[in-house]
GROMACS .gro file of C-alpha atoms in nm:
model
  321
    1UNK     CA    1   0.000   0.000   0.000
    2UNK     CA    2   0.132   0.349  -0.094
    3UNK     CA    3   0.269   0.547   0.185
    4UNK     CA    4  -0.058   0.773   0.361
    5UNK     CA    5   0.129   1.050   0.553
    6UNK     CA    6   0.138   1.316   0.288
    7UNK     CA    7  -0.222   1.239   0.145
    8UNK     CA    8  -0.389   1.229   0.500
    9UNK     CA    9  -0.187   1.521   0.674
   10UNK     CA   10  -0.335   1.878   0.683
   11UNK     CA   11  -0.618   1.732   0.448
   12UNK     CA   12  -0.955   1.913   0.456
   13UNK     CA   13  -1.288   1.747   0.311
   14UNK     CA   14  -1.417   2.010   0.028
   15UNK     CA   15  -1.701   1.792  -0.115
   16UNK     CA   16  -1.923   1.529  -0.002
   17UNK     CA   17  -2.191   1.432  -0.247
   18UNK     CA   18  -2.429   1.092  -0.183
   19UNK     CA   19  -2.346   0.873  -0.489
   20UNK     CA   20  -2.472   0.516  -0.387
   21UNK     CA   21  -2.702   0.363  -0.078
   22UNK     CA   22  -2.423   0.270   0.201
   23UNK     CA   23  -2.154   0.469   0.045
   24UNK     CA   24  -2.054   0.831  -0.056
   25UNK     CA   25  -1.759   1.000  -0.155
   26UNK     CA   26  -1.560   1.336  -0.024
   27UNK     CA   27  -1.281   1.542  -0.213
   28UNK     CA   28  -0.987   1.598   0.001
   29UNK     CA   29  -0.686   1.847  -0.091
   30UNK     CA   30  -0.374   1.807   0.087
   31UNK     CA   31  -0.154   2.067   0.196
   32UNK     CA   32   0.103   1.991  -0.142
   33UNK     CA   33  -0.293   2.142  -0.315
   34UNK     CA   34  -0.315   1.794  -0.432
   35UNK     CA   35  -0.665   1.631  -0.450
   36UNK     CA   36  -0.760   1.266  -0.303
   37UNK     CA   37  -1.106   1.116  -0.308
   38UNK     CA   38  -1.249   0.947  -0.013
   39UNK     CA   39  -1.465   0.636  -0.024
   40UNK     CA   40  -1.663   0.619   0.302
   41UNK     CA   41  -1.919   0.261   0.285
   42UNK     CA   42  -2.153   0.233   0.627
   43UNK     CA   43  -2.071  -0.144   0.668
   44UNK     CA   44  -2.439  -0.169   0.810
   45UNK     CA   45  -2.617  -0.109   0.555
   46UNK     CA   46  -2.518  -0.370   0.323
   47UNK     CA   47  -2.645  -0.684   0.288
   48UNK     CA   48  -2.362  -1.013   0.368
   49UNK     CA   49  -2.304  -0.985  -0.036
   50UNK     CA   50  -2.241  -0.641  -0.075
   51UNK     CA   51  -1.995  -0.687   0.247
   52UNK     CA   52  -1.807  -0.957   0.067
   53UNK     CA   53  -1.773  -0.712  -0.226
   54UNK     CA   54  -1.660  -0.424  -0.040
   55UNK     CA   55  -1.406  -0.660   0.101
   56UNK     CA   56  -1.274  -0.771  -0.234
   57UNK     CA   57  -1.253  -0.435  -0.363
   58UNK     CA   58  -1.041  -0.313  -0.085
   59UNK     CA   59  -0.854  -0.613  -0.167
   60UNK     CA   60  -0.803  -0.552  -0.517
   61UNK     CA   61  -0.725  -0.203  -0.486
   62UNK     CA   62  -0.418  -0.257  -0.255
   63UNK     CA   63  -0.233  -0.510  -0.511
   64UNK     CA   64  -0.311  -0.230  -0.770
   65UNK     CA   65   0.021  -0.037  -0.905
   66UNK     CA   66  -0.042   0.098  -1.221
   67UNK     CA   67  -0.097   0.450  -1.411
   68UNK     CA   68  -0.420   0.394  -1.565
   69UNK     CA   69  -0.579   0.194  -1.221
   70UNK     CA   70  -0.634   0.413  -0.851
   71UNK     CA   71  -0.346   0.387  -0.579
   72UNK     CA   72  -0.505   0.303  -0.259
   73UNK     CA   73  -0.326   0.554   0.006
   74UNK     CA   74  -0.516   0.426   0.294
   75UNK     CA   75  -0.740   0.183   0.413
   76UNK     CA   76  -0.922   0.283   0.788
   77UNK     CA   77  -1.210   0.059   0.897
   78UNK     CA   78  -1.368   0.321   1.153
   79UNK     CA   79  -1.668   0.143   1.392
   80UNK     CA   80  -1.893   0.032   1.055
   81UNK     CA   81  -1.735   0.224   0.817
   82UNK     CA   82  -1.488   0.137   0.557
   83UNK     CA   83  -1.310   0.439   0.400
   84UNK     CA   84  -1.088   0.399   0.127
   85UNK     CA   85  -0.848   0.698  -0.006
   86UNK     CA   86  -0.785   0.667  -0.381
   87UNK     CA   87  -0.714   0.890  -0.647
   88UNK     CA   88  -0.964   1.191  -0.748
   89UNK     CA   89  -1.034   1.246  -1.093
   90UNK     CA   90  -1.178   1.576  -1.184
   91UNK     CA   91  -1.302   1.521  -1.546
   92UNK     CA   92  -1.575   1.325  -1.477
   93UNK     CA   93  -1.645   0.984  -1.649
   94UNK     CA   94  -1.661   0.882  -1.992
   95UNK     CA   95  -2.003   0.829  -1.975
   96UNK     CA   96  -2.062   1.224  -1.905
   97UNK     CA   97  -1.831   1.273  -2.168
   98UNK     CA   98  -1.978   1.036  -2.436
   99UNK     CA   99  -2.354   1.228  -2.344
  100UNK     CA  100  -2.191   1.579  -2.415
  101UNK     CA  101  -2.105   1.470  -2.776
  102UNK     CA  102  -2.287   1.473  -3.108
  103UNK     CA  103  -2.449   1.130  -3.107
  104UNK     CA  104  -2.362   1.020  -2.796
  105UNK     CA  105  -2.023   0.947  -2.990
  106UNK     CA  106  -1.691   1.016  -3.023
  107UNK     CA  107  -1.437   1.003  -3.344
  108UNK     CA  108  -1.237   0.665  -3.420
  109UNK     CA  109  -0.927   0.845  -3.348
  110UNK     CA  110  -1.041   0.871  -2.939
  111UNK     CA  111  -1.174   0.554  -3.025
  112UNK     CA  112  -0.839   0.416  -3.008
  113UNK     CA  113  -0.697   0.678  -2.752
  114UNK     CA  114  -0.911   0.521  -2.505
  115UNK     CA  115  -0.981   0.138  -2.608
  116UNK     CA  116  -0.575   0.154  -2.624
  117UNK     CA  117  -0.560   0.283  -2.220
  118UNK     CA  118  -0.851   0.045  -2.134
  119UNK     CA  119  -0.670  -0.261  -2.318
  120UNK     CA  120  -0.327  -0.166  -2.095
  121UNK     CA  121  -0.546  -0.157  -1.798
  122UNK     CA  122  -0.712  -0.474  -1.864
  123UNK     CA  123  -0.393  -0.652  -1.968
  124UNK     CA  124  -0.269  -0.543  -1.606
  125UNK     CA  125  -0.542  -0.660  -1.372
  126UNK     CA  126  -0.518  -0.995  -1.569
  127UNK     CA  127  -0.135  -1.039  -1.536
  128UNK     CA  128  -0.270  -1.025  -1.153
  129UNK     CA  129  -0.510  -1.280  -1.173
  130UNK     CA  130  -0.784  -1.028  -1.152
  131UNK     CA  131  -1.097  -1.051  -1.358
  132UNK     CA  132  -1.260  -0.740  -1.398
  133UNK     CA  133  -1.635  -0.773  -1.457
  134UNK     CA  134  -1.789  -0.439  -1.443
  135UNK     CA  135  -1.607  -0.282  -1.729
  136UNK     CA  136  -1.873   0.028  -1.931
  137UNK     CA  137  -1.803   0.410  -1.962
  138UNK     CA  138  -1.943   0.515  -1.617
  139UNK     CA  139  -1.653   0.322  -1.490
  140UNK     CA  140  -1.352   0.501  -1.667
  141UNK     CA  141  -1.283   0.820  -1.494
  142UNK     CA  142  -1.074   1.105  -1.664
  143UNK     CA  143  -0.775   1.205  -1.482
  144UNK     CA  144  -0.663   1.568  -1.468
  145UNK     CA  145  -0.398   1.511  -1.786
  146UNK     CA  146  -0.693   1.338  -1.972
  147UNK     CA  147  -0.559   0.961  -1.944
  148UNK     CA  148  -0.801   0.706  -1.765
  149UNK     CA  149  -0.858   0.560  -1.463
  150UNK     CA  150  -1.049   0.201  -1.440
  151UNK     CA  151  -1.308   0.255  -1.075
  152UNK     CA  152  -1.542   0.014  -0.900
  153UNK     CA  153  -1.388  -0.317  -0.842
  154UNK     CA  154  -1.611  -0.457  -0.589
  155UNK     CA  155  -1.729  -0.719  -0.904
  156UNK     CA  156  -1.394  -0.889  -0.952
  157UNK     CA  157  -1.325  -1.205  -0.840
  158UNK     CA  158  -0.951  -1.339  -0.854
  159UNK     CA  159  -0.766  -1.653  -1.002
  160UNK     CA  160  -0.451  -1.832  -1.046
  161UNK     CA  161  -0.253  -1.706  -1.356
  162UNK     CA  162   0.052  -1.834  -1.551
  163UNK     CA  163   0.288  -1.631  -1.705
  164UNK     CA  164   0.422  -1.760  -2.050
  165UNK     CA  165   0.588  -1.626  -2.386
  166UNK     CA  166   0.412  -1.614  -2.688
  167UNK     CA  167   0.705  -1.687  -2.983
  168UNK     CA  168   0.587  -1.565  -3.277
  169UNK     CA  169   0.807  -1.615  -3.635
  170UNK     CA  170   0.680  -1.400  -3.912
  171UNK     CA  171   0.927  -1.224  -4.184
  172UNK     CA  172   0.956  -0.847  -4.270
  173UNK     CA  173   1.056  -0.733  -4.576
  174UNK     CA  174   1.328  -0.468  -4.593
  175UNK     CA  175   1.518  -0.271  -4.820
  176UNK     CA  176   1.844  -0.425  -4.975
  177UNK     CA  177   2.188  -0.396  -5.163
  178UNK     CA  178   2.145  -0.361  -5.553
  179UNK     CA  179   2.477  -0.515  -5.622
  180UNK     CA  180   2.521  -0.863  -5.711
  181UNK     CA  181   2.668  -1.168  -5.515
  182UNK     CA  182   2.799  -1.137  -5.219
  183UNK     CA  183   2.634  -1.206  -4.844
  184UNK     CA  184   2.388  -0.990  -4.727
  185UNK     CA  185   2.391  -0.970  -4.322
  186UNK     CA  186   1.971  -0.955  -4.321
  187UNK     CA  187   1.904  -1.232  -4.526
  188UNK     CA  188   1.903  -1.390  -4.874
  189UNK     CA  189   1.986  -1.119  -5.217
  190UNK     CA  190   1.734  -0.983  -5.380
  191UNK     CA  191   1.814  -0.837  -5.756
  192UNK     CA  192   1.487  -0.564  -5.669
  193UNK     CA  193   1.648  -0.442  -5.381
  194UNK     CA  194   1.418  -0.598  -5.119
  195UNK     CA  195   1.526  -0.866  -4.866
  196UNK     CA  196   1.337  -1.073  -4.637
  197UNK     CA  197   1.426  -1.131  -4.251
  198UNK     CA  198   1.287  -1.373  -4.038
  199UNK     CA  199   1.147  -1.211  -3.714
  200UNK     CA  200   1.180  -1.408  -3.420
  201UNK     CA  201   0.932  -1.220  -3.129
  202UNK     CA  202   0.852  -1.303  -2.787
  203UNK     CA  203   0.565  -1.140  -2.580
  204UNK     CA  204   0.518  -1.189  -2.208
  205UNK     CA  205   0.088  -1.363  -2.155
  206UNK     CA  206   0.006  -1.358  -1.813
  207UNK     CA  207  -0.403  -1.448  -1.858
  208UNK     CA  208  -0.610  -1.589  -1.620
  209UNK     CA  209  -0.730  -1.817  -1.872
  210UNK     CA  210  -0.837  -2.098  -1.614
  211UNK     CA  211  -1.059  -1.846  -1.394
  212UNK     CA  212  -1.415  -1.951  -1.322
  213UNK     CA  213  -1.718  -1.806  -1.142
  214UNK     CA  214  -2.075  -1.858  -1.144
  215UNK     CA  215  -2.228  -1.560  -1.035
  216UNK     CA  216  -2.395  -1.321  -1.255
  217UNK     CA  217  -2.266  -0.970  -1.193
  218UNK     CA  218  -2.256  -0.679  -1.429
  219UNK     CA  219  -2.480  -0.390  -1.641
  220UNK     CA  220  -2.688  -0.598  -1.837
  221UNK     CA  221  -2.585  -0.407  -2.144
  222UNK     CA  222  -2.209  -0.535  -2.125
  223UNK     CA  223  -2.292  -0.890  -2.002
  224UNK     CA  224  -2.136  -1.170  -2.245
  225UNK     CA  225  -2.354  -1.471  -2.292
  226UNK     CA  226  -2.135  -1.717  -2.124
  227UNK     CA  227  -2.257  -1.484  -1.793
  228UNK     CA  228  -2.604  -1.540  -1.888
  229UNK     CA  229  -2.617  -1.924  -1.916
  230UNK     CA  230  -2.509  -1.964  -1.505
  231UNK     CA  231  -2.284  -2.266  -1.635
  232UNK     CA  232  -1.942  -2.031  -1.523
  233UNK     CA  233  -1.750  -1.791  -1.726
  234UNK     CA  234  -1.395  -1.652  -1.646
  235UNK     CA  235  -1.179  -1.427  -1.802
  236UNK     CA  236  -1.371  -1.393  -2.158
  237UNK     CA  237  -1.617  -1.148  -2.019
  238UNK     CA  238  -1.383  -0.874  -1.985
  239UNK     CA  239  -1.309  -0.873  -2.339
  240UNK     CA  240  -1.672  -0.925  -2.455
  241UNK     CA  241  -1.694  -0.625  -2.269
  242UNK     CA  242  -1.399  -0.461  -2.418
  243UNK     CA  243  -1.584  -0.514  -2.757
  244UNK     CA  244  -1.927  -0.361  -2.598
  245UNK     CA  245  -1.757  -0.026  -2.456
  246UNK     CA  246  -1.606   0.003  -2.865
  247UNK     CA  247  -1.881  -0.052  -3.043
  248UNK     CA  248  -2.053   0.217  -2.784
  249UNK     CA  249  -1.833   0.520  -2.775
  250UNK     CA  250  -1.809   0.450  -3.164
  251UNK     CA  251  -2.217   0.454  -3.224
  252UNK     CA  252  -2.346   0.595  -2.922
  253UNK     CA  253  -2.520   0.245  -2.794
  254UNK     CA  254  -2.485  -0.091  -2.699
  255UNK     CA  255  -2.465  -0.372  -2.981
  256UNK     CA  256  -2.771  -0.597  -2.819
  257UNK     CA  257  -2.978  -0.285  -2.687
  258UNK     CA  258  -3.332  -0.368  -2.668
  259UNK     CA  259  -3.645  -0.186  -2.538
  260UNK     CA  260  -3.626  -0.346  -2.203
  261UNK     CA  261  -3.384  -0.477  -1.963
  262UNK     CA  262  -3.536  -0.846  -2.046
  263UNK     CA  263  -3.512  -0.763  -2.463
  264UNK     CA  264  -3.159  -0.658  -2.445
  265UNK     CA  265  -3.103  -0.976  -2.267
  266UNK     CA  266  -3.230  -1.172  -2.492
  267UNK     CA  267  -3.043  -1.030  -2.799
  268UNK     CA  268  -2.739  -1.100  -2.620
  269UNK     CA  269  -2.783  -1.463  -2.557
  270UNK     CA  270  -2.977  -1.532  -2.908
  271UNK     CA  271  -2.808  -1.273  -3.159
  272UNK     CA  272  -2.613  -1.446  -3.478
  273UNK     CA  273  -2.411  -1.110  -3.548
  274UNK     CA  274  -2.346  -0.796  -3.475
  275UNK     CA  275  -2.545  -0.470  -3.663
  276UNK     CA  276  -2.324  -0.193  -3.739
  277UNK     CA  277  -2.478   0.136  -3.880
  278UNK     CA  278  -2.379   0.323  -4.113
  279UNK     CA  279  -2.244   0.669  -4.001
  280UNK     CA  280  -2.234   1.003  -4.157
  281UNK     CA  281  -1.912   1.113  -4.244
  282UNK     CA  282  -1.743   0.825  -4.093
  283UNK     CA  283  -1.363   0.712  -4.148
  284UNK     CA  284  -1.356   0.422  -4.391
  285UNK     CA  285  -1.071   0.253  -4.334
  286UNK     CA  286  -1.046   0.355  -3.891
  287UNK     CA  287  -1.408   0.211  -3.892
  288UNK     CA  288  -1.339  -0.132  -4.113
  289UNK     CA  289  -1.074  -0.162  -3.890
  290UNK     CA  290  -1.309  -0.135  -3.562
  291UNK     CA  291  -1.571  -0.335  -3.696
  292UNK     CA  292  -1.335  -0.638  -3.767
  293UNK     CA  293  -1.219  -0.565  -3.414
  294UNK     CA  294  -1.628  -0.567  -3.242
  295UNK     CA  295  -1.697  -0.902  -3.450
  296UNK     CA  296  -1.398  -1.098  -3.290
  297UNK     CA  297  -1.449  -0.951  -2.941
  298UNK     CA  298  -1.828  -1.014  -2.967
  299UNK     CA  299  -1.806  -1.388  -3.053
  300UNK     CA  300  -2.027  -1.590  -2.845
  301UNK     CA  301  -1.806  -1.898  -2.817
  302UNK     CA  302  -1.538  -1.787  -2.527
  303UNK     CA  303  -1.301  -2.030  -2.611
  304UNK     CA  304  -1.316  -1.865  -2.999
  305UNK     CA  305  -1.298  -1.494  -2.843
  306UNK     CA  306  -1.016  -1.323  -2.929
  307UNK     CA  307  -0.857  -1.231  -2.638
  308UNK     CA  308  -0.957  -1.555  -2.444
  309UNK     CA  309  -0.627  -1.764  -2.423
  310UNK     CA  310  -0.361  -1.479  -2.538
  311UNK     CA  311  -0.531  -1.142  -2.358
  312UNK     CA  312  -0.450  -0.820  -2.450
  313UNK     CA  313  -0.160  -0.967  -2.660
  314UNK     CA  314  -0.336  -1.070  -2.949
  315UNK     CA  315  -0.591  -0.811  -2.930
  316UNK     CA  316  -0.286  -0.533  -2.948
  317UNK     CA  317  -0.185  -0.702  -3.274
  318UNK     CA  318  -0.502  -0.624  -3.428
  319UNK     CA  319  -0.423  -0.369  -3.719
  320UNK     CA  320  -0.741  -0.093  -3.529
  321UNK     CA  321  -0.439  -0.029  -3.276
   0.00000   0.00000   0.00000
């Protein structure tokens, strides 16, 4: 846990607004004028559920070490009340932000700016074991310098993980001598002036790929089907989710939104495809590129998913990013 002295010294609370039943938050400001946000949950309130998930999350956000994820600066448990100190985020949420644009949408070039920060953040809670499970925009908070901060992660639930290396061989064409004979230090002669190389790469996978859990937790919207059925589901619903948030900042909805909580439901667990819309004035290529992206996030199948066995890996190979 990050050291608390400097972020709980000479600290006065500037704003307390009620957010949630059994929780609320306050902005502090240190004495160095920089802000902190304190998460205060009345312990008696909650039902022996809820506890368990307060618990987890306090759990979670203590292993956390990352630019994109909250530091936890300190953890009091005060008569019935557990108050955590993490991170304030002035800007909001991306859900605000997504609300405030034409469409309820944003261009494929922030598109990528943010997908790219979520994917980072994702790859890092998985290298922990730590499957996510409430990923949508009111969950991404905006930092002051604009980055992202993942919130809420009273809906994980941890698992073993083990880390391995992905080799990958592929070859790369490159630019070459024009004269002839002789040896060539990147590979064999080529009369055109182009040489091949063989490419040897190795990526670190840490992916919780054995996880499993049977509860059903989430915003229906962003549920993947494998959460639906009650037969278990592990760390595929993140990235079902991952395809969900992209498909939403890009059209300004869900994929599987229906008229009712019980529709949308339904069109997740019985859809064949995904329905993209056309959109006016779009970028050809940057959308192509995110569509291909949706359909192999938004496979029902887990075990086909991309993302599923390799994580963020092979999804940050994929030509969108």
């Amino acid at each position: 846990m990050a050291d608390s002295t400097s972020a709980t010294s000479n600290s006065s609370a500037i704003l307390v607004p009620e957010i949630l039943a059994g929780s609320f938050f306050a902005n502090f400001r240190d004495s160095n004028n920089a802000n902190f946000a304190l998460k205060v949950i009345d312990k008696d309130s909650l039902t022996k559920k809820k506890l368990s998930q307060v618990k987890m999350e306090g759990e979670i956000l203590s292993m956390l070490d990352h630019p994109l994820l909250p530091t936890l600066y300190a953890h009091l448990e005060v008569s019935h009340y557990s108050c955590l100190l993490i991170d304030y985020c002035p800007n909001g949420d991306l859900h605000s932000v997504l609300r405030k644009q034409p469409g309820n949408r944003l261009p494929v070039q922030a598109v990528k700016f943010f997908a790219a920060e979520v994917l980072v953040a994702l790859e890092y809670l998985h290298a922990l074991g730590v499957v996510y499970r409430d990923l949508k925009p009111e969950n991404i908070l905006l930092r002051e310098d604009g980055h992202i901060m993942l919130s809420d992660f009273d809906l994980c639930f941890k698992a073993d993980v083990v880390p391995t290396y992905d080799r990958r061989v592929h070859s790369k064409r490159m630019a070459g001598s024009m004269r002839k004979g002789g040896d060539h230090c990147f590979g064999p002669f080529s009369r055109r002036g182009v040489v091949e190389e063989e490419v040897v790469e190795e990526e670190f996978v840490a992916e919780p790929t054995a996880a499993l859990s049977r509860s059903c937790v989430g915003t229906h919207e962003y549920l993947a089907p494998e959460l639906l059925s009650g037969k278990g589901h592990g760390n595929g619903v993140d990235w079902w989710a991952f395809g969900v948030l992209i498909y939403e900042l890009l059209y300004g909805t869900t994929p599987f939104k229906g008229g009712s909580k019980e529709s949308t439901l339904r069109n997740i667990a019985s859809s064949k495809h995904v329905n993209f819309h056309v959109m006016e004035g779009e970028d050809g290529k940057g959308m192509e590129e995110a569509r291909d992206l949706i359909e192999k996030l938004l496979v029902k199948d887990p075990r086909q998913r991309l993302g599923c066995t390799k994580g963020a890996t092979d999804i940050k190979r994929h030509r969108f990013f």
